[in-house]
Amino acid sequence: MKIIILLIAISLLIAIGFLFAFFWAVGDGQFDDDYTPSLRLLVDDDMISHPKDTNSNKNLSNEKNSHQNVAD
């Protein structure tokens, strides 16, 4: 009977240790971003290109010209 009490006490200490380690890891930021690293494996850095949005620049210049024409 004494061995069961000893085993329960040891298992509770181990469980508390794991719980402490989990809260320490969460507080330390270990689990902040768990989605992006999995995608980094799939995409090569050379394949990533950032296209320039020329339509938004044209729209801005057209709006500026239309406001200047109205003022004249």
XYZ file of C-alpha atoms in Angstrom:
72
model
C 0.000 0.000 0.000
C 2.884 2.331 0.716
C 4.254 1.833 -2.793
C 1.002 3.044 -4.380
C 1.130 6.260 -2.356
C 4.767 6.712 -3.361
C 3.987 6.128 -7.058
C 1.057 8.567 -6.958
C 3.240 11.206 -5.311
C 5.996 10.738 -7.906
C 3.508 10.876 -10.788
C 1.997 14.083 -9.389
C 5.448 15.651 -9.134
C 6.196 14.688 -12.740
C 2.823 16.070 -13.883
C 3.451 19.348 -12.056
C 6.895 19.517 -13.677
C 5.417 19.082 -17.148
C 2.732 21.658 -16.399
C 5.365 24.129 -15.218
C 7.444 23.487 -18.362
C 4.378 24.028 -20.559
C 3.467 27.349 -18.952
C 7.100 28.445 -19.126
C 7.217 27.647 -22.856
C 3.962 29.528 -23.506
C 5.179 32.534 -21.553
C 8.507 32.461 -23.373
C 6.776 32.679 -26.776
C 7.453 29.139 -27.949
C 3.987 28.729 -29.463
C 3.409 32.205 -30.902
C 3.559 31.314 -34.590
C 2.871 27.720 -35.483
C 1.526 28.150 -39.020
C 4.147 30.120 -40.953
C 7.161 27.857 -40.319
C 5.333 24.936 -41.904
C 4.764 26.991 -45.051
C 8.393 28.101 -45.271
C 9.396 24.534 -46.057
C 7.129 24.458 -49.098
C 8.118 27.748 -50.744
C 11.541 28.513 -52.179
C 12.857 32.003 -51.550
C 13.668 32.421 -55.255
C 10.064 31.740 -56.267
C 8.615 34.562 -54.159
C 8.067 37.710 -56.193
C 6.245 40.827 -55.204
C 4.443 42.279 -58.229
C 4.129 46.025 -58.290
C 0.585 47.288 -58.333
C 0.648 49.686 -61.280
C -3.126 50.074 -61.404
C -3.278 51.838 -58.051
C -0.558 54.278 -59.149
C -2.454 55.059 -62.370
C -5.682 55.615 -60.462
C -3.987 58.032 -58.087
C -2.468 60.040 -60.931
C -5.840 60.161 -62.742
C -7.550 61.451 -59.608
C -4.935 64.178 -59.174
C -5.348 65.267 -62.790
C -9.139 65.351 -62.547
C -8.989 67.531 -59.434
C -6.588 69.922 -61.148
C -8.882 70.227 -64.185
C -11.877 71.055 -62.007
C -9.951 73.801 -60.206
C -8.942 75.480 -63.501
